[in-house]
Coordinates of C-alpha atoms in Angstrom, one line a residue:
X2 CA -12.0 33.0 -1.8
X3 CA -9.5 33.2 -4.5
X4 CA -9.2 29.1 -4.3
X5 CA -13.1 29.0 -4.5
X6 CA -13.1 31.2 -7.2
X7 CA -10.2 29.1 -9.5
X8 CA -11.5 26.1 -8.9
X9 CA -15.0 27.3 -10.5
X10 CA -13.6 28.8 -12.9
X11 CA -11.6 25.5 -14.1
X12 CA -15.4 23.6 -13.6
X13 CA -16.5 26.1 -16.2
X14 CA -13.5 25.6 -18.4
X15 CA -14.2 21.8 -19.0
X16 CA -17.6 20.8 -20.2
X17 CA -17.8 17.5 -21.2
X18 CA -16.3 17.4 -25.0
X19 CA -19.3 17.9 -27.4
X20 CA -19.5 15.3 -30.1
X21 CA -21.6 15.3 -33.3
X22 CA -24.6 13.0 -33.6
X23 CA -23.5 11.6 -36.9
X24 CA -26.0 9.1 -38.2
X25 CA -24.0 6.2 -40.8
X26 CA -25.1 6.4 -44.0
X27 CA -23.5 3.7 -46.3
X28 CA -20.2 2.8 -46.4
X29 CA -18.9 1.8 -49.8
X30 CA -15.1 0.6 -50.9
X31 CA -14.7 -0.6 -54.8
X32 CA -11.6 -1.8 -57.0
X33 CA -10.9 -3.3 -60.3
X34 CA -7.8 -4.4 -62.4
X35 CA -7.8 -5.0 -66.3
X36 CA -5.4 -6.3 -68.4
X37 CA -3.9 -8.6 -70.9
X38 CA -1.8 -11.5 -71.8
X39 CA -1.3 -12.8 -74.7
X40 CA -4.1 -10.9 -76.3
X41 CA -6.6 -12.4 -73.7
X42 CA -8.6 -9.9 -71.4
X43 CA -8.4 -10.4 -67.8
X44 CA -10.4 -8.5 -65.3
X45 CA -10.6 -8.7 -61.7
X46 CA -12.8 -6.7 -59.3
X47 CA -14.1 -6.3 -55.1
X48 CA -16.5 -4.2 -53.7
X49 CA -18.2 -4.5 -50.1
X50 CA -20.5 -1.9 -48.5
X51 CA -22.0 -2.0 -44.7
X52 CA -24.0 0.6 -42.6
X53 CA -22.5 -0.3 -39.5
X54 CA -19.2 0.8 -37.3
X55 CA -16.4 -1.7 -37.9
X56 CA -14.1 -2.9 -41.1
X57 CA -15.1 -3.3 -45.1
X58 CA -12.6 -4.5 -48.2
X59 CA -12.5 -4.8 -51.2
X60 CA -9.0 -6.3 -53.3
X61 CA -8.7 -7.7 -56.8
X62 CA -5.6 -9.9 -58.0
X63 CA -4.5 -10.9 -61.9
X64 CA -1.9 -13.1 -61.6
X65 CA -0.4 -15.4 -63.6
X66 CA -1.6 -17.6 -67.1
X67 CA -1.1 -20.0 -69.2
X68 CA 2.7 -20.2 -68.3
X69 CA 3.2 -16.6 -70.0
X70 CA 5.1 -14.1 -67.9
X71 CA 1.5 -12.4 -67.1
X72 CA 0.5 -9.2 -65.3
X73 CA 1.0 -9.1 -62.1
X74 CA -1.3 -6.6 -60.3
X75 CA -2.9 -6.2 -57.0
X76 CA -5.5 -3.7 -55.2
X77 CA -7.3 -3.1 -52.2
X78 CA -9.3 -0.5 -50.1
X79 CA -9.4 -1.2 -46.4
X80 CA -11.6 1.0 -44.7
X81 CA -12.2 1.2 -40.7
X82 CA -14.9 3.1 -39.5
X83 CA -14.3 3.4 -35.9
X84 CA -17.4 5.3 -35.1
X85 CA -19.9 7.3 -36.9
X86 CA -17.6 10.2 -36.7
X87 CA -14.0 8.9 -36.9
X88 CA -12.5 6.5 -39.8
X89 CA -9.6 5.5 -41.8
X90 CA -8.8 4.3 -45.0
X91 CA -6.0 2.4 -47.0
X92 CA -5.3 2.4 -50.3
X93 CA -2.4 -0.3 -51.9
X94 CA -2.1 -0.7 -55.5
X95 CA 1.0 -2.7 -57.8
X96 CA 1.3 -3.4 -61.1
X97 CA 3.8 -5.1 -62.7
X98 CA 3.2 -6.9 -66.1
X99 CA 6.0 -8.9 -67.0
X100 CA 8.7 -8.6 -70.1
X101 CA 8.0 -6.5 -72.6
X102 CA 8.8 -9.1 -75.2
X103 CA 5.5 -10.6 -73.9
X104 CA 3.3 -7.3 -74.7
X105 CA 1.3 -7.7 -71.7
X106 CA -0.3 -4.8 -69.9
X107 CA -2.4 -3.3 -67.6
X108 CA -4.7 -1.4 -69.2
X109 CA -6.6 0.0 -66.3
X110 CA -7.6 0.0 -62.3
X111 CA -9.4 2.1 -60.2
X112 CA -10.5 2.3 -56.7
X113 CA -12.6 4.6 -54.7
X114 CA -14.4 5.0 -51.3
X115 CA -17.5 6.6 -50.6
X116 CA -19.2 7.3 -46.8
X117 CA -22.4 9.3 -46.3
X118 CA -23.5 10.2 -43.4
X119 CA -26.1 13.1 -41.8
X120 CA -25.3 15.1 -38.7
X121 CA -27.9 17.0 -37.1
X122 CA -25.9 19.6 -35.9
X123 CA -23.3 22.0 -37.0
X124 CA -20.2 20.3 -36.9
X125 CA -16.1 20.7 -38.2
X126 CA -15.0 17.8 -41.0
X127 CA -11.4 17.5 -40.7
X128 CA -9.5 15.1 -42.8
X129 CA -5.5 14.6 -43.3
X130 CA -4.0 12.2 -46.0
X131 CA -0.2 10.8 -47.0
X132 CA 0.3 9.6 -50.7
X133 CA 3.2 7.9 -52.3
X134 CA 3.3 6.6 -55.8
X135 CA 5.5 5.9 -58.7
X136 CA 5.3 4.5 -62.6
X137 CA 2.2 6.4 -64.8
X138 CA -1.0 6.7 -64.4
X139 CA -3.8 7.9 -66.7
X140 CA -2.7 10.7 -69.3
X141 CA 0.8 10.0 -68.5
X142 CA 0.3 11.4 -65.4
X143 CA 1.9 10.6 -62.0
X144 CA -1.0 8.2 -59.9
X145 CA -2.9 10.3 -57.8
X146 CA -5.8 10.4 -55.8
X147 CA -8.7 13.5 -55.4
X148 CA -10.8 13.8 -52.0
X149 CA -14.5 15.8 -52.0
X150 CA -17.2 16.2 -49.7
X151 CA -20.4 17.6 -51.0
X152 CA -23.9 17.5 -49.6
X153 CA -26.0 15.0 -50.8
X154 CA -28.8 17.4 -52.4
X155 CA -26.7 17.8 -55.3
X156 CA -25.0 21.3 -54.4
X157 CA -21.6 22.2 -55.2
X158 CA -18.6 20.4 -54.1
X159 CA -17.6 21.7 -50.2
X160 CA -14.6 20.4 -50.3
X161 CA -12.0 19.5 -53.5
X162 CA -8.3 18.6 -53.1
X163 CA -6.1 16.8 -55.6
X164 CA -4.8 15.3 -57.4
X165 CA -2.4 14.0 -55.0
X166 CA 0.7 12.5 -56.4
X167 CA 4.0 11.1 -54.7
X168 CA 4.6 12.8 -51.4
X169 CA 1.2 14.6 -50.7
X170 CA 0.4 14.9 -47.3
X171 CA -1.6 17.5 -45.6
X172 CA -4.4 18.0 -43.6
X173 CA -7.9 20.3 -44.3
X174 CA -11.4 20.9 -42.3
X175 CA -14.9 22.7 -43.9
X176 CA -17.5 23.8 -41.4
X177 CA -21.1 21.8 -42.1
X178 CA -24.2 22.4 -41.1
X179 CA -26.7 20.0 -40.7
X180 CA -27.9 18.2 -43.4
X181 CA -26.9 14.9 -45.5
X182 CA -23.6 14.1 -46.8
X183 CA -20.8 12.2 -49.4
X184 CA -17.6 12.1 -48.6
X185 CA -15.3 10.5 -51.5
X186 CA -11.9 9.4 -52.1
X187 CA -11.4 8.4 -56.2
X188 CA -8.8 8.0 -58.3
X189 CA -7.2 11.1 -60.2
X190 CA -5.1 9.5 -62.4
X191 CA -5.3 5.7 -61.9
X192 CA -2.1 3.6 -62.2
X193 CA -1.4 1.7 -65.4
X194 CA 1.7 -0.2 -66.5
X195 CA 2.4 -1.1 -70.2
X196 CA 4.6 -3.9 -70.8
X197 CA 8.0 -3.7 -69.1
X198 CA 6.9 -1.1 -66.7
X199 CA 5.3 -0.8 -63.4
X200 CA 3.0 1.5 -62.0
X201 CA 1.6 2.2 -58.4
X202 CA -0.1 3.8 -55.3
X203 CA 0.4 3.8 -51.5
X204 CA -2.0 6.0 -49.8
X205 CA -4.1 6.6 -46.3
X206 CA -6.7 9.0 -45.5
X207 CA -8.0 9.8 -41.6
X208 CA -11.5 11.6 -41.3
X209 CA -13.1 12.9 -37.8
X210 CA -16.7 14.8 -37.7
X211 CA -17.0 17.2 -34.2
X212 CA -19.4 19.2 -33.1
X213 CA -19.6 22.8 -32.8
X214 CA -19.4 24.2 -29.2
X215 CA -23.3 25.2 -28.7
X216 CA -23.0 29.8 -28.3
X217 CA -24.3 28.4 -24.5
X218 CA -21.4 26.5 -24.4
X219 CA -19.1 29.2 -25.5
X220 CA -20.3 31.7 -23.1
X221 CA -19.4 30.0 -20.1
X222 CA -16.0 29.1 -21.7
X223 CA -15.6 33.3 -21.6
X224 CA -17.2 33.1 -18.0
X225 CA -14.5 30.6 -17.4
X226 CA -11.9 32.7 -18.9
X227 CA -13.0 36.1 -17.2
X228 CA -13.0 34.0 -13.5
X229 CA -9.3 32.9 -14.1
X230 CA -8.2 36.2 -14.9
X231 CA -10.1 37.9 -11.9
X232 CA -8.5 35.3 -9.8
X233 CA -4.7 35.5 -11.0
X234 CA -5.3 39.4 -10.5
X235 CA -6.2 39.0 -7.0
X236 CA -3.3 36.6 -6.3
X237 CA -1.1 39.3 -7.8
X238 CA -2.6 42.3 -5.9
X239 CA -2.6 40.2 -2.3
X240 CA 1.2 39.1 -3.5
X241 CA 2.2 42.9 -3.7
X242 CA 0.2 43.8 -0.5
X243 CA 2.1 41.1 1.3
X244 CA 5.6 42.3 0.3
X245 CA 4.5 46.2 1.2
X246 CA 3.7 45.2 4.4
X247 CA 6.9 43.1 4.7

């Protein structure tokens, strides 16, 4: 009886994991790089966008011109979405613009990710993030990155962290309910790098969407739980009988 009894009570404990239904919006991924040499304006931009599980980019290069010691700057977003309700994204950024004798510069980048997405359920968005970064960025400020998720009818902001500078790492979930969303990663303070100096930003971010456990789902969890206790008490009561009788 007490084997019977376990052994439901396990079959109640593991329902098959509940998952949202998470429908793919857009996916969007966007970079740029300005600067100068010589007095001449360079600029240098990607951007790529799919509705569809898989991998998007977008990098932009200056390099050198002319035969001046010239800016030197590279960007990209890689972003992999591995399903509607799990993704990843990778942000690389350096800038180096030669002598200062040459008074070249990098005068500004940015990069940014955007996904939106609808679930039609209640469901847990959990993201974690790891930033490194070194040189200035806008203001004088330390490059750094902000994350957000806000529903798409224009309400407030669910979800606001940053900016995150050198050594931020973390991780953070916001309950949703159904409905439409954006979830962003931008820029903070972008990195810049006046002549002589370089500036940059290392950074990935890991999203997952899950479904809430359904209250039917929940009470048979307790059901489960209440089994398993009822059965370890019996084991311990027919344990103690056994040794009184011994």
């Amino acid at each position: 009886m007490i084997r019977r009894a376990a052994a439901a009570a396990v079959f109640v404990l593991t329902p098959a994991s509940a998952s949202a239904a998470v429908t793919i919006g857009t996916q969007i991924v966007d970079t740029r790089i300005t600067g100068t040499i010589a007095a001449a304006p360079l600029d240098s931009s990607g951007s790529d966008a799919a509705t569809r599980v898989g991998t998007i980019s977008a990098a932009a290069q200056l390099v050198e011109r002319g035969g001046f010691p010239a800016v030197r700057g590279r960007s990209s977003v890689v972003a992999e979405l591995g399903s509607a309700e799990r993704g990843r994204v990778t942000f690389q950024r350096t800038l180096t613009p030669g002598g200062i004798a040459s008074g070249n510069a990098v005068t500004a980048s940015s990069a940014n990710y955007r996904y939106f997405f609808t679930t039609d359920t209640e469901a847990v968005f959990e993201v974690d993030w790891g930033v490194s970064a070194f040189g200035e960025g806008a203001d004088g400020q330390l490059p750094g990155q902000s994350v957000s998720l806000a529903a798409r009818s224009g309400a407030a902001a669910l979800l606001k962290i940053g900016p995150l500078g050198n050594g931020a790492s973390g991780d953070t979930q916001v309950l949703l309910g159904p409905g439409s969303y954006e979830f962003r990663i931008e820029d903070a303070f972008s990195p810049q790098a006046s002549a002589g100096q370089s500036s940059g930003l290392s950074s990935q971010y890991s999203f997952a969407i899950r479904a809430v456990p359904e209250p039917a789902t929940w009470a048979l969890m307790l059901v489960g739980f209440g089994a398993v206790g009822m059965a370890a008490r019996r084991a311990r009561k027919g344990s103690a009988f056994s040794v009184r009788r011994t």
